Structures are given as C-alpha cells and as structure tokens.
C-alpha cells in the first residue's frame, strides 16, 4: 500500500520514470564521484576463464562531492556523464 494520497498516487503513476536508490556515501577519488568501465570477456565458467582488456575508462564528476541536501541539483557534482561534465 502506498503512503501517498489517492490523487497524488494517480498523478505519479501516470508519469514515466526511473526509480533508483541513491548511494549517500559513495567511494570518492580525490573528493569526486567516479565510475569505471572495464571490458572483460568470459570464455568459460567451469573452469572460470576471464580476459580483462588492458584499456578501460574512468569518468569523474567535475565538482567535489557533498552529501548536503542543498547540493542535490548540482548535476556536475552528482553525475559522471560526459554530457553533463563536458567543458
């Protein structure tokens, strides 16, 4: 059962969206959020055989991270997307 009022629940359910949990204490690199993209190939599960490409990708947020609620709209702090952080 939803905690929303019926009218508000109908309004929310009529919209498309994505729901995800926000990691409030992320691992940081020099005070900034980051993500890693690694390329692997699994050729066998038994025995396990995995190949890791020597090249990968690191994306960084352009602003130092803060968990203050007042910073939640600062996309360059909370997202690592190229489209958000290009300068």
mmCIF file of N, CA, C and O in Angstrom, residues 38-53:
data_model
loop_
_atom_site.group_PDB
_atom_site.id
_atom_site.type_symbol
_atom_site.label_atom_id
_atom_site.label_comp_id
_atom_site.label_asym_id
_atom_site.label_seq_id
_atom_site.Cartn_x
_atom_site.Cartn_y
_atom_site.Cartn_z
ATOM 1 N N UNK A 38 35.161 -1.226 -17.359
ATOM 2 C CA UNK A 38 36.170 -2.233 -17.675
ATOM 3 C C UNK A 38 35.580 -3.196 -18.694
ATOM 4 O O UNK A 38 34.396 -3.532 -18.633
ATOM 5 N N UNK A 39 36.412 -3.644 -19.622
ATOM 6 C CA UNK A 39 35.955 -4.548 -20.674
ATOM 7 C C UNK A 39 36.526 -5.936 -20.401
ATOM 8 O O UNK A 39 37.739 -6.108 -20.308
ATOM 9 N N UNK A 40 35.633 -6.904 -20.242
ATOM 10 C CA UNK A 40 36.040 -8.278 -19.956
ATOM 11 C C UNK A 40 35.309 -9.234 -20.895
ATOM 12 O O UNK A 40 34.238 -8.928 -21.401
ATOM 13 N N UNK A 41 35.944 -10.375 -21.099
ATOM 14 C CA UNK A 41 35.322 -11.462 -21.852
ATOM 15 C C UNK A 41 35.426 -12.707 -20.994
ATOM 16 O O UNK A 41 36.512 -13.045 -20.504
ATOM 17 N N UNK A 42 34.302 -13.364 -20.783
ATOM 18 C CA UNK A 42 34.278 -14.630 -20.051
ATOM 19 C C UNK A 42 34.131 -15.723 -21.100
ATOM 20 O O UNK A 42 33.138 -15.781 -21.817
ATOM 21 N N UNK A 43 35.149 -16.597 -21.204
ATOM 22 C CA UNK A 43 35.114 -17.654 -22.216
ATOM 23 C C UNK A 43 34.714 -18.997 -21.634
ATOM 24 O O UNK A 43 34.360 -19.899 -22.379
ATOM 25 N N UNK A 44 34.754 -19.104 -20.303
ATOM 26 C CA UNK A 44 34.384 -20.368 -19.676
ATOM 27 C C UNK A 44 33.996 -20.109 -18.224
ATOM 28 O O UNK A 44 34.585 -19.245 -17.575
ATOM 29 N N UNK A 45 33.013 -20.861 -17.757
ATOM 30 C CA UNK A 45 32.598 -20.756 -16.352
ATOM 31 C C UNK A 45 33.161 -21.881 -15.497
ATOM 32 O O UNK A 45 33.311 -21.736 -14.303
ATOM 33 N N UNK A 46 33.439 -23.025 -16.088
ATOM 34 C CA UNK A 46 33.961 -24.147 -15.316
ATOM 35 C C UNK A 46 34.967 -24.905 -16.157
ATOM 36 O O UNK A 46 34.562 -25.749 -16.975
ATOM 37 N N UNK A 47 36.231 -24.617 -16.079
ATOM 38 C CA UNK A 47 36.857 -23.680 -15.142
ATOM 39 C C UNK A 47 36.637 -22.230 -15.603
ATOM 40 O O UNK A 47 36.493 -21.956 -16.793
ATOM 41 N N UNK A 48 36.658 -21.341 -14.631
ATOM 42 C CA UNK A 48 36.449 -19.930 -14.928
ATOM 43 C C UNK A 48 37.641 -19.381 -15.704
ATOM 44 O O UNK A 48 38.789 -19.507 -15.288
ATOM 45 N N UNK A 49 37.353 -18.766 -16.858
ATOM 46 C CA UNK A 49 38.384 -18.149 -17.686
ATOM 47 C C UNK A 49 37.881 -16.772 -18.097
ATOM 48 O O UNK A 49 36.878 -16.660 -18.800
ATOM 49 N N UNK A 50 38.562 -15.722 -17.600
ATOM 50 C CA UNK A 50 38.153 -14.339 -17.838
ATOM 51 C C UNK A 50 39.344 -13.574 -18.389
ATOM 52 O O UNK A 50 40.455 -13.681 -17.862
ATOM 53 N N UNK A 51 39.098 -12.779 -19.426
ATOM 54 C CA UNK A 51 40.130 -11.917 -20.001
ATOM 55 C C UNK A 51 39.726 -10.471 -19.769
ATOM 56 O O UNK A 51 38.606 -10.072 -20.073
ATOM 57 N N UNK A 52 40.663 -9.700 -19.234
ATOM 58 C CA UNK A 52 40.443 -8.287 -18.952
ATOM 59 C C UNK A 52 41.249 -7.467 -19.941
ATOM 60 O O UNK A 52 42.478 -7.639 -20.050
ATOM 61 N N UNK A 53 40.579 -6.580 -20.663
ATOM 62 C CA UNK A 53 41.263 -5.704 -21.610
ATOM 63 C C UNK A 53 42.175 -4.757 -20.833
ATOM 64 O O UNK A 53 41.820 -4.273 -19.757
#
